[in-house]
Amino acid sequence: MSFPADIFTEQDANPDTLANLGPLRRLAGIWESGSGVDINPKAAGPQRRQYSERIELQPIDAQSNGPQLFYGMRYHTRILATDEEATFHDQTGYWLWEPATGLVLQTLSIPRGQVAIAAGQAAPDATRLVLTAKRGDSGYGICSTAFLEYAFRTDSYRIEVVFNPDGSWSYVLETMLMVHGRTEPFLHRDANTLVKVAEPTPNPLMLRRAGPARQS
Ligand code: HEM
C-alpha cells in the first residue's frame, strides 16, 4: 500500500453523505427482523437461539484525514432472544466507505469488552460485501478484555452482507473462538435478514444546510 508524501492536506468532501456511500447506500436506514439465528458457546456445547433485531444506520458527516476520505454511517444494533427479556447482544460502531480505494470498513464495539475493525474491498455497485478482522493484526484486528483473551479468545471475525433484490439485506457473521480447555476452535455464527422500517436521517451537515426546520 502506498501513501502520498503529503499526509496533511485534506480532501474536498461532498456534504451529502447519503449520495456518496457507494455500496453502503443500501444499508442506510432503520431495519428490523424477527428471524435471526445465533450459535454460541456454552459449557454443554453449542447453543442455538432465535432472535429479533433492530439496526439503526445513520449517515455521519464525511471524515477526512489528509488523503484518507471516508463517507459512512454510525450504527447501533440491539438484539433480543425470542425467549428472554434482557438484551441478548448490543453493538455499536461505524460502516465506512473510501471511494478512492474501494475500502469498506466496519468497526465493532461490543459491551462484553471487545472492539474490532473489519476490512474489505467493494465496487460502488456491489451486491455482496465481505469484511474480515484477525486477532493480532495491528490494522484490521480484534482487541478483548484479559478475561475474554483467557477464556474465549477471539481469533477472527468475518461478515458477509448480501443485498437482496426485494430491498432487504442478509448477513452472516462467523466469529472463531478458542474456548479455554478445548482443543478445537468454536464457530460462533449469527445470521439474519433485515427489512427496512424507516428511511435514514440526512447527515448533520446536510440538515444544517437545509435550514432550521430540518435540524436535529
Ligand atoms: C448477532 C450477533 C451476535 C449475537 C446475537 C451474539 C450472542 C452471543 C451470546 C448469546 C453469547 C453467549 C453469552 C453467555 O453465555 O454469557 C455470546 C458469546 C460470545 N460472543 Fe457473541 N454474539 C454476536 C456477535 C458476536 C461478535 C461479532 C463477536 C466478536 C467479534 C462476539 C464475541 C463473543 C464472545 C467472545 C463470546 C464468548 C463469551 C461468553 O460466552 O461468555 N459475538 N455471543
Coordinates of N, CA and C and ligand atoms in Angstrom, one line a residue:
M1 N 0.9 -1.2 0.0 CA 0.0 0.0 0.0 C 0.9 1.2 0.0
S2 N 0.6 2.2 -0.9 CA 1.5 3.4 -0.9 C 0.6 4.6 -0.6
F3 N 1.2 5.5 0.2 CA 0.5 6.7 0.6 C 1.3 7.9 0.1
P4 N 0.7 9.1 -0.2 CA 1.4 10.2 -0.7 C 2.3 10.8 0.4
A5 N 3.3 11.6 0.0 CA 4.2 12.3 0.9 C 3.4 13.3 1.8
D6 N 2.5 13.9 1.1 CA 1.7 14.9 1.9 C 0.6 14.2 2.7
I7 N 0.8 14.2 4.0 CA -0.2 13.5 4.8 C -1.2 14.4 5.5
F8 N -1.0 15.8 5.2 CA -1.8 16.7 5.9 C -2.9 17.3 5.1
T9 N -2.7 17.5 3.8 CA -3.7 18.2 3.0 C -5.0 17.4 2.9
E10 N -6.1 18.0 3.4 CA -7.4 17.3 3.4 C -8.1 17.4 2.0
Q11 N -8.9 16.4 1.8 CA -9.7 16.3 0.5 C -10.9 17.1 0.6
D12 N -11.4 17.6 -0.6 CA -12.7 18.2 -0.6 C -13.8 17.2 -0.4
A13 N -14.6 17.3 0.6 CA -15.6 16.3 0.8 C -16.9 16.8 0.4
N14 N -17.7 15.9 -0.2 CA -19.1 16.3 -0.6 C -20.0 16.3 0.7
P15 N -20.8 17.4 0.8 CA -21.6 17.5 2.1 C -22.7 16.4 2.2
D16 N -23.0 15.8 1.1 CA -24.2 14.8 1.1 C -23.7 13.4 1.2
T17 N -23.7 12.9 2.5 CA -23.1 11.6 2.7 C -24.0 10.5 2.0
L18 N -25.3 10.6 2.1 CA -26.2 9.6 1.5 C -25.9 9.4 0.0
A19 N -25.5 10.4 -0.6 CA -25.2 10.3 -2.1 C -23.8 9.8 -2.4
N20 N -23.0 9.6 -1.3 CA -21.6 9.2 -1.5 C -21.3 7.9 -0.8
L21 N -22.2 7.1 -0.4 CA -21.9 5.9 0.4 C -21.6 4.7 -0.4
G22 N -21.5 4.8 -1.8 CA -21.1 3.7 -2.6 C -21.9 2.5 -2.3
P23 N -21.3 1.3 -2.0 CA -22.0 0.1 -1.8 C -22.8 0.1 -0.5
L24 N -22.5 1.0 0.4 CA -23.1 1.0 1.7 C -24.5 1.8 1.7
R25 N -24.8 2.4 0.5 CA -26.0 3.2 0.5 C -27.3 2.3 0.8
R26 N -27.2 1.1 0.4 CA -28.4 0.2 0.6 C -28.6 -0.2 2.1
L27 N -27.5 0.1 2.9 CA -27.7 -0.2 4.3 C -28.3 0.9 5.1
A28 N -28.4 2.1 4.5 CA -28.8 3.3 5.3 C -30.3 3.2 5.7
G29 N -30.6 3.5 6.9 CA -32.0 3.4 7.4 C -32.1 2.6 8.7
I30 N -33.3 2.4 9.0 CA -33.7 1.6 10.2 C -34.3 0.3 9.8
W31 N -33.8 -0.8 10.4 CA -34.1 -2.2 9.9 C -34.6 -3.0 11.1
E32 N -35.4 -4.0 10.8 CA -35.9 -4.9 11.8 C -36.0 -6.3 11.2
S33 N -36.0 -7.3 12.1 CA -36.2 -8.7 11.8 C -36.5 -9.5 13.0
G34 N -37.3 -10.5 12.8 CA -37.6 -11.4 14.0 C -37.0 -12.8 13.7
S35 N -36.2 -12.9 12.7 CA -35.8 -14.3 12.3 C -34.3 -14.6 12.4
G36 N -33.6 -13.9 13.3 CA -32.1 -14.2 13.5 C -31.9 -15.5 14.1
V37 N -30.7 -16.1 13.8 CA -30.3 -17.4 14.5 C -28.8 -17.2 14.9
D38 N -28.6 -17.6 16.2 CA -27.3 -17.4 16.9 C -26.8 -18.8 17.3
I39 N -25.6 -19.1 17.1 CA -25.0 -20.3 17.7 C -23.8 -19.8 18.6
N40 N -24.0 -20.0 19.9 CA -23.0 -19.5 20.8 C -22.4 -20.6 21.7
P41 N -21.2 -20.4 22.3 CA -20.6 -21.4 23.1 C -21.1 -21.5 24.5
K42 N -21.5 -22.7 24.9 CA -22.0 -22.9 26.3 C -21.2 -24.1 26.8
A43 N -21.1 -24.3 28.2 CA -20.3 -25.4 28.8 C -20.8 -26.7 28.2
A44 N -22.1 -26.9 28.0 CA -22.6 -28.2 27.5 C -22.4 -28.4 26.0
G45 N -22.0 -27.3 25.3 CA -21.8 -27.4 23.8 C -22.5 -26.3 23.1
P46 N -22.5 -26.3 21.8 CA -23.1 -25.1 21.1 C -24.6 -25.0 21.4
Q47 N -25.0 -23.7 21.6 CA -26.4 -23.4 21.9 C -26.9 -22.6 20.7
R48 N -28.1 -23.0 20.3 CA -28.8 -22.3 19.1 C -29.9 -21.5 19.7
R49 N -30.0 -20.2 19.4 CA -31.1 -19.4 19.8 C -31.6 -18.5 18.7
Q50 N -32.9 -18.3 18.7 CA -33.5 -17.4 17.7 C -33.6 -16.0 18.3
Y51 N -33.5 -15.0 17.5 CA -33.5 -13.6 18.0 C -34.2 -12.7 17.1
S52 N -34.6 -11.5 17.7 CA -35.1 -10.4 16.9 C -34.1 -9.3 17.0
E53 N -34.1 -8.4 16.0 CA -33.0 -7.4 15.9 C -33.6 -6.1 15.3
R54 N -33.0 -5.0 15.8 CA -33.3 -3.7 15.2 C -31.9 -3.0 15.0
I55 N -31.7 -2.6 13.8 CA -30.4 -1.9 13.5 C -30.7 -0.5 13.0
E56 N -30.1 0.5 13.5 CA -30.2 1.9 13.0 C -28.9 2.2 12.4
L57 N -28.9 2.6 11.1 CA -27.7 3.0 10.4 C -27.9 4.4 9.9
Q58 N -27.3 5.4 10.5 CA -27.5 6.8 10.1 C -26.2 7.5 9.6
P59 N -26.4 8.2 8.5 CA -25.2 8.8 7.9 C -24.5 9.9 8.8
I60 N -23.2 9.9 8.8 CA -22.4 10.9 9.5 C -21.8 11.9 8.5
D61 N -21.3 13.0 9.0 CA -20.5 13.9 8.0 C -19.3 13.2 7.6
A62 N -18.8 13.5 6.3 CA -17.6 12.9 5.8 C -16.4 13.1 6.7
Q63 N -15.5 12.2 6.8 CA -14.4 12.2 7.7 C -13.1 12.2 6.8
S64 N -12.3 13.3 6.9 CA -11.1 13.4 6.1 C -9.9 13.5 7.0
N65 N -8.9 12.7 6.7 CA -7.6 12.7 7.3 C -6.5 12.8 6.2
G66 N -6.0 13.9 5.9 CA -5.1 14.0 4.8 C -5.7 13.4 3.6
P67 N -5.0 12.4 2.9 CA -5.6 11.8 1.7 C -6.7 10.8 2.0
Q68 N -6.9 10.4 3.2 CA -8.0 9.4 3.5 C -9.3 10.2 3.7
L69 N -10.3 9.7 2.9 CA -11.6 10.4 2.9 C -12.7 9.3 3.0
F70 N -13.4 9.3 4.1 CA -14.5 8.3 4.3 C -15.9 8.9 4.3
Y71 N -16.8 8.2 3.7 CA -18.2 8.5 3.9 C -18.8 7.3 4.7
G72 N -19.6 7.6 5.6 CA -20.1 6.5 6.4 C -21.3 6.7 7.3
M73 N -21.6 5.7 8.1 CA -22.8 5.7 8.9 C -22.4 5.2 10.3
R74 N -23.0 5.7 11.3 CA -22.9 5.2 12.7 C -24.1 4.2 12.8
Y75 N -23.8 3.1 13.5 CA -24.9 2.1 13.6 C -25.0 1.7 15.1
H76 N -26.2 1.2 15.4 CA -26.5 0.6 16.7 C -27.4 -0.6 16.4
T77 N -27.0 -1.8 16.9 CA -27.8 -2.9 16.7 C -28.2 -3.5 18.1
R78 N -29.4 -3.8 18.3 CA -29.9 -4.3 19.6 C -30.7 -5.6 19.3
I79 N -30.3 -6.6 20.0 CA -30.8 -8.0 19.7 C -31.4 -8.5 20.9
L80 N -32.6 -9.1 20.8 CA -33.3 -9.8 21.9 C -33.5 -11.2 21.5
A81 N -33.2 -12.1 22.4 CA -33.6 -13.5 22.1 C -35.1 -13.7 22.2
T82 N -35.7 -14.6 21.5 CA -37.1 -14.6 21.4 C -37.7 -15.1 22.8
D83 N -36.9 -15.8 23.6 CA -37.3 -16.3 24.9 C -36.7 -15.7 26.1
E84 N -36.3 -14.4 26.0 CA -35.6 -13.8 27.2 C -35.9 -12.3 27.1
E85 N -36.0 -11.6 28.3 CA -36.3 -10.2 28.3 C -35.1 -9.3 28.1
A86 N -33.9 -9.7 28.8 CA -32.7 -8.9 28.8 C -32.1 -8.9 27.4
T87 N -31.4 -7.8 27.1 CA -30.7 -7.7 25.8 C -29.7 -8.8 25.6
F88 N -29.8 -9.5 24.4 CA -29.0 -10.7 24.1 C -27.7 -10.3 23.5
H89 N -27.7 -9.2 22.7 CA -26.5 -8.7 22.1 C -26.7 -7.2 21.7
D90 N -25.6 -6.4 22.0 CA -25.7 -5.0 21.7 C -24.4 -4.6 21.1
Q91 N -24.5 -3.8 20.0 CA -23.2 -3.5 19.3 C -23.4 -2.1 18.6
T92 N -22.3 -1.4 18.7 CA -22.3 -0.1 18.0 C -21.0 0.1 17.2
G93 N -21.0 1.0 16.3 CA -19.8 1.3 15.5 C -20.1 2.1 14.3
Y94 N -19.2 2.0 13.3 CA -19.4 2.7 12.0 C -19.2 1.7 10.9
W95 N -19.9 2.0 9.8 CA -19.6 1.4 8.5 C -19.0 2.6 7.7
L96 N -17.9 2.3 7.0 CA -17.2 3.4 6.3 C -16.8 3.0 4.9
W97 N -16.8 3.9 4.0 CA -16.5 3.6 2.6 C -15.5 4.7 2.1
E98 N -14.4 4.2 1.4 CA -13.5 5.2 0.9 C -13.6 5.1 -0.7
P99 N -14.2 6.0 -1.3 CA -14.4 5.9 -2.8 C -13.1 5.8 -3.6
A100 N -12.1 6.5 -3.1 CA -10.8 6.5 -3.9 C -10.1 5.1 -4.0
T101 N -10.4 4.3 -3.0 CA -9.7 3.0 -2.9 C -10.6 1.7 -2.9
G102 N -11.9 2.0 -2.7 CA -12.8 0.8 -2.6 C -12.8 0.2 -1.3
L103 N -12.1 0.8 -0.3 CA -12.0 0.2 1.0 C -13.4 0.3 1.8
V104 N -13.8 -0.8 2.3 CA -15.0 -0.8 3.2 C -14.6 -1.3 4.6
L105 N -15.0 -0.5 5.6 CA -14.7 -0.9 7.0 C -15.9 -1.0 7.8
Q106 N -15.9 -1.9 8.8 CA -16.9 -1.9 9.8 C -16.1 -1.9 11.2
T107 N -16.5 -1.0 12.0 CA -15.9 -1.0 13.3 C -17.0 -1.6 14.3
L108 N -16.5 -2.4 15.2 CA -17.4 -3.1 16.2 C -17.0 -2.7 17.6
S109 N -18.0 -2.4 18.4 CA -17.8 -2.2 19.8 C -18.9 -3.0 20.5
I110 N -18.4 -4.0 21.3 CA -19.4 -5.0 21.9 C -19.2 -4.9 23.4
P111 N -20.2 -4.7 24.2 CA -20.0 -4.4 25.6 C -19.6 -5.5 26.5
R112 N -19.2 -6.7 25.9 CA -18.6 -7.7 26.8 C -17.1 -7.4 26.9
G113 N -16.6 -6.2 26.3 CA -15.2 -5.8 26.4 C -14.5 -6.2 25.1
Q114 N -15.0 -5.8 24.0 CA -14.4 -6.2 22.7 C -14.5 -5.1 21.7
V115 N -13.5 -4.8 20.9 CA -13.6 -3.9 19.8 C -12.9 -4.6 18.6
A116 N -13.3 -4.2 17.4 CA -12.6 -4.8 16.2 C -12.8 -3.8 15.0
I117 N -11.9 -3.9 14.1 CA -12.1 -3.2 12.8 C -12.0 -4.3 11.7
A118 N -13.1 -4.5 10.9 CA -13.0 -5.4 9.8 C -12.9 -4.6 8.5
A119 N -12.2 -5.2 7.5 CA -12.0 -4.5 6.3 C -12.3 -5.4 5.1
G120 N -12.7 -4.8 4.0 CA -12.9 -5.5 2.7 C -12.8 -4.5 1.6
Q121 N -13.0 -5.0 0.4 CA -12.9 -4.1 -0.8 C -14.2 -4.4 -1.6
A122 N -14.8 -3.3 -2.1 CA -16.0 -3.5 -2.9 C -16.1 -2.4 -3.9
A123 N -16.8 -2.7 -5.0 CA -17.2 -1.7 -6.1 C -18.4 -0.9 -5.6
P124 N -18.6 0.3 -6.2 CA -19.7 1.1 -5.7 C -21.1 0.4 -5.9
D125 N -21.2 -0.5 -6.9 CA -22.5 -1.1 -7.1 C -22.5 -2.6 -6.6
A126 N -21.6 -2.9 -5.7 CA -21.5 -4.3 -5.2 C -22.8 -4.8 -4.6
T127 N -23.2 -6.1 -4.8 CA -24.4 -6.6 -4.2 C -24.0 -7.5 -3.0
R128 N -22.7 -7.7 -2.8 CA -22.2 -8.5 -1.7 C -21.0 -7.9 -1.1
L129 N -20.9 -7.9 0.2 CA -19.7 -7.3 0.9 C -19.1 -8.4 1.8
V130 N -17.8 -8.6 1.8 CA -17.1 -9.5 2.7 C -16.0 -8.7 3.4
L131 N -16.1 -8.7 4.7 CA -15.1 -8.0 5.5 C -14.6 -8.9 6.6
T132 N -13.2 -8.8 6.9 CA -12.6 -9.7 7.9 C -11.8 -8.9 8.8
A133 N -11.6 -9.4 10.1 CA -10.7 -8.9 11.1 C -10.0 -10.1 11.7
K134 N -8.7 -9.9 12.1 CA -7.9 -11.0 12.6 C -7.2 -10.6 13.9
R135 N -7.3 -11.4 15.0 CA -6.6 -11.1 16.2 C -5.1 -11.0 15.9
G136 N -4.5 -9.9 16.5 CA -3.0 -9.8 16.3 C -2.7 -8.9 15.1
D137 N -3.6 -8.6 14.3 CA -3.4 -7.7 13.1 C -3.5 -6.2 13.7
S138 N -2.4 -5.5 13.5 CA -2.4 -4.1 14.1 C -3.3 -3.2 13.3
G139 N -3.7 -3.6 12.1 CA -4.6 -2.7 11.3 C -6.0 -3.1 11.5
Y140 N -6.4 -4.3 11.0 CA -7.8 -4.7 11.0 C -7.9 -5.9 11.9
G141 N -7.8 -5.6 13.2 CA -7.7 -6.6 14.3 C -8.8 -6.6 15.3
I142 N -8.6 -7.3 16.3 CA -9.6 -7.6 17.4 C -8.9 -7.4 18.7
C143 N -9.5 -6.6 19.6 CA -9.0 -6.5 21.0 C -10.1 -6.9 22.0
S144 N -9.7 -7.6 23.0 CA -10.6 -8.1 24.0 C -10.1 -7.9 25.4
T145 N -11.0 -8.0 26.4 CA -10.5 -7.9 27.8 C -9.6 -9.1 28.1
A146 N -8.8 -9.0 29.2 CA -7.9 -10.1 29.6 C -8.7 -11.4 29.8
F147 N -9.9 -11.3 30.4 CA -10.7 -12.5 30.7 C -11.1 -13.1 29.4
L148 N -11.6 -12.4 28.4 CA -12.0 -13.0 27.1 C -10.8 -13.6 26.4
E149 N -9.7 -12.9 26.5 CA -8.4 -13.5 25.9 C -8.1 -14.8 26.5
Y150 N -8.4 -15.0 27.8 CA -8.1 -16.2 28.5 C -9.1 -17.3 28.2
A151 N -10.4 -16.9 28.3 CA -11.5 -17.9 28.3 C -12.1 -18.1 26.9
F152 N -12.3 -17.0 26.2 CA -13.0 -17.1 24.9 C -12.2 -16.3 23.8
R153 N -10.9 -16.7 23.6 CA -10.1 -15.9 22.7 C -10.7 -15.8 21.3
T154 N -10.8 -14.6 20.9 CA -11.5 -14.4 19.5 C -10.4 -14.2 18.5
D155 N -10.3 -15.2 17.7 CA -9.2 -15.3 16.7 C -9.5 -14.6 15.4
S156 N -10.8 -14.6 15.0 CA -11.1 -14.0 13.7 C -12.6 -13.7 13.6
Y157 N -12.9 -12.7 12.8 CA -14.3 -12.3 12.6 C -14.5 -12.1 11.1
R158 N -15.6 -12.5 10.6 CA -15.9 -12.3 9.2 C -17.4 -12.0 9.1
I159 N -17.7 -10.9 8.3 CA -19.1 -10.6 8.0 C -19.3 -10.6 6.5
E160 N -20.4 -11.3 6.1 CA -20.8 -11.3 4.7 C -22.2 -10.7 4.6
V161 N -22.3 -9.6 3.8 CA -23.6 -9.0 3.6 C -24.0 -9.2 2.2
V162 N -25.3 -9.6 2.0 CA -25.9 -9.7 0.6 C -27.1 -8.8 0.5
F163 N -27.1 -8.0 -0.5 CA -28.3 -7.1 -0.8 C -29.2 -7.9 -1.6
N164 N -30.4 -8.1 -1.1 CA -31.4 -8.9 -1.8 C -32.3 -8.1 -2.8
P165 N -32.7 -8.7 -3.9 CA -33.5 -8.0 -4.9 C -34.7 -7.2 -4.3
D166 N -35.3 -7.7 -3.2 CA -36.5 -7.1 -2.7 C -36.2 -5.9 -1.8
G167 N -34.9 -5.5 -1.7 CA -34.5 -4.3 -0.9 C -34.1 -4.7 0.5
S168 N -34.4 -5.9 1.0 CA -33.9 -6.4 2.3 C -32.4 -6.7 2.1
W169 N -31.7 -7.0 3.3 CA -30.3 -7.4 3.2 C -30.1 -8.5 4.3
S170 N -29.2 -9.4 4.0 CA -28.9 -10.5 4.9 C -27.4 -10.5 5.3
Y171 N -27.2 -10.9 6.5 CA -25.8 -11.0 6.9 C -25.5 -12.4 7.5
V172 N -24.3 -12.8 7.4 CA -23.8 -14.0 8.1 C -22.5 -13.5 8.8
L173 N -22.4 -13.7 10.2 CA -21.2 -13.4 10.9 C -20.6 -14.7 11.3
E174 N -19.3 -14.8 11.1 CA -18.5 -16.0 11.6 C -17.4 -15.5 12.5
T175 N -17.6 -15.8 13.8 CA -16.6 -15.4 14.8 C -15.9 -16.7 15.3
M176 N -14.6 -16.8 15.1 CA -13.9 -18.0 15.6 C -13.4 -17.8 17.0
L177 N -13.8 -18.6 17.9 CA -13.4 -18.5 19.4 C -12.6 -19.7 19.8
M178 N -11.5 -19.5 20.5 CA -10.8 -20.5 21.1 C -11.2 -20.6 22.6
V179 N -12.0 -21.5 22.9 CA -12.6 -21.6 24.3 C -11.6 -22.4 25.2
H180 N -11.3 -21.8 26.3 CA -10.3 -22.3 27.3 C -10.6 -23.8 27.6
G181 N -9.6 -24.6 27.5 CA -9.8 -26.1 27.8 C -10.2 -26.9 26.6
R182 N -10.6 -26.3 25.5 CA -11.0 -27.0 24.3 C -9.8 -27.1 23.3
T183 N -9.8 -28.1 22.5 CA -8.7 -28.2 21.5 C -9.1 -27.7 20.1
E184 N -10.4 -27.7 19.8 CA -10.9 -27.2 18.5 C -11.5 -25.8 18.6
P185 N -11.3 -25.0 17.6 CA -11.9 -23.6 17.6 C -13.5 -23.8 17.5
F186 N -14.2 -22.8 18.1 CA -15.6 -22.8 18.1 C -16.1 -21.8 17.1
L187 N -17.0 -22.2 16.2 CA -17.6 -21.3 15.2 C -18.9 -20.6 15.8
H188 N -18.7 -19.4 16.3 CA -19.9 -18.6 16.8 C -20.5 -17.9 15.6
R189 N -21.7 -18.3 15.3 CA -22.3 -17.9 14.0 C -23.6 -17.2 14.2
D190 N -23.8 -16.1 13.5 CA -25.1 -15.4 13.5 C -25.5 -15.1 12.1
A191 N -26.8 -15.2 11.9 CA -27.4 -14.9 10.6 C -28.7 -14.2 10.7
N192 N -29.0 -13.3 9.8 CA -30.3 -12.6 9.8 C -30.6 -11.9 8.5
T193 N -31.9 -11.6 8.2 CA -32.3 -10.9 7.1 C -33.1 -9.7 7.6
L194 N -32.8 -8.5 7.2 CA -33.4 -7.3 7.8 C -34.2 -6.6 6.7
V195 N -35.4 -6.1 7.2 CA -36.3 -5.4 6.4 C -36.4 -3.9 6.8
K196 N -36.4 -3.0 5.9 CA -36.4 -1.5 6.3 C -37.8 -1.1 6.9
V197 N -37.6 -0.4 8.0 CA -38.8 0.1 8.7 C -38.9 1.7 8.7
A198 N -37.7 2.3 8.4 CA -37.7 3.8 8.3 C -36.5 4.2 7.4
E199 N -36.7 5.3 6.7 CA -35.6 5.9 5.9 C -34.6 6.5 6.9
P200 N -33.3 6.7 6.4 CA -32.3 7.4 7.2 C -32.5 8.9 7.3
T201 N -32.0 9.5 8.3 CA -32.0 10.9 8.5 C -30.7 11.5 7.8
P202 N -30.8 12.5 7.0 CA -29.6 13.0 6.4 C -28.5 13.4 7.4
N203 N -27.3 13.4 7.0 CA -26.2 13.7 7.9 C -26.3 15.1 8.4
P204 N -25.6 15.4 9.6 CA -25.8 16.7 10.2 C -25.5 17.9 9.3
L205 N -24.5 17.9 8.5 CA -24.2 19.0 7.6 C -25.3 19.3 6.6
M206 N -25.8 18.2 6.1 CA -27.0 18.4 5.1 C -28.2 18.9 5.8
L207 N -28.4 18.5 7.1 CA -29.6 19.1 7.8 C -29.4 20.6 8.1
R208 N -28.1 20.9 8.4 CA -27.8 22.3 8.7 C -28.0 23.2 7.5
R209 N -27.6 22.6 6.3 CA -27.8 23.4 5.1 C -29.2 23.5 4.7
A210 N -30.0 22.5 5.1 CA -31.4 22.5 4.7 C -32.2 23.6 5.5
G211 N -31.6 24.1 6.6 CA -32.2 25.2 7.3 C -32.8 24.7 8.7
P212 N -33.2 25.6 9.5 CA -33.6 25.3 10.9 C -34.7 24.3 11.1
A213 N -35.6 24.3 10.1 CA -36.7 23.4 10.2 C -36.3 21.9 10.3
R214 N -35.2 21.6 9.6 CA -34.8 20.2 9.5 C -33.7 19.8 10.5
Q215 N -33.2 20.7 11.2 CA -32.1 20.4 12.1 C -32.5 19.5 13.3
S216 N -31.6 18.6 13.8 CA -32.0 17.8 14.9 C -31.2 18.3 16.1
Ligands
HEM1 C1 -25.7 -11.1 16.1 C2 -24.6 -11.0 16.7 C3 -24.2 -11.8 18.0 C4 -25.1 -12.4 18.9 C5 -26.6 -12.4 18.9 C6 -24.2 -12.9 19.9 C7 -24.7 -13.6 21.0 C8 -23.9 -14.2 22.0 C9 -24.3 -15.0 23.1 C10 -25.8 -15.2 23.4 C11 -23.2 -15.5 23.7 C12 -23.2 -16.3 25.0 C13 -23.1 -15.4 26.2 C14 -23.1 -16.1 27.5 O1 -23.1 -17.3 27.6 O2 -23.0 -15.3 28.5 C15 -22.1 -15.0 23.0 C16 -20.8 -15.3 23.4 C17 -19.7 -14.6 22.8 N1 -19.7 -13.8 21.7 FE1 -21.3 -13.2 20.7 N2 -22.9 -12.7 19.6 C18 -22.9 -12.0 18.4 C19 -21.8 -11.5 17.8 C20 -20.5 -11.5 18.3 C21 -19.4 -10.9 17.7 C22 -19.4 -10.1 16.3 C23 -18.3 -11.2 18.5 C24 -16.9 -10.8 18.3 C25 -16.3 -10.2 17.2 C26 -18.8 -12.0 19.6 C27 -18.0 -12.5 20.6 C28 -18.4 -13.3 21.5 C29 -17.5 -13.9 22.5 C30 -16.1 -13.7 22.7 C31 -18.4 -14.8 23.3 C32 -17.9 -15.7 24.5 C33 -18.2 -15.1 25.8 C34 -19.1 -15.9 26.7 O3 -19.7 -16.9 26.2 O4 -19.3 -15.5 27.8 N3 -20.1 -12.2 19.4 N4 -22.5 -14.2 22.0

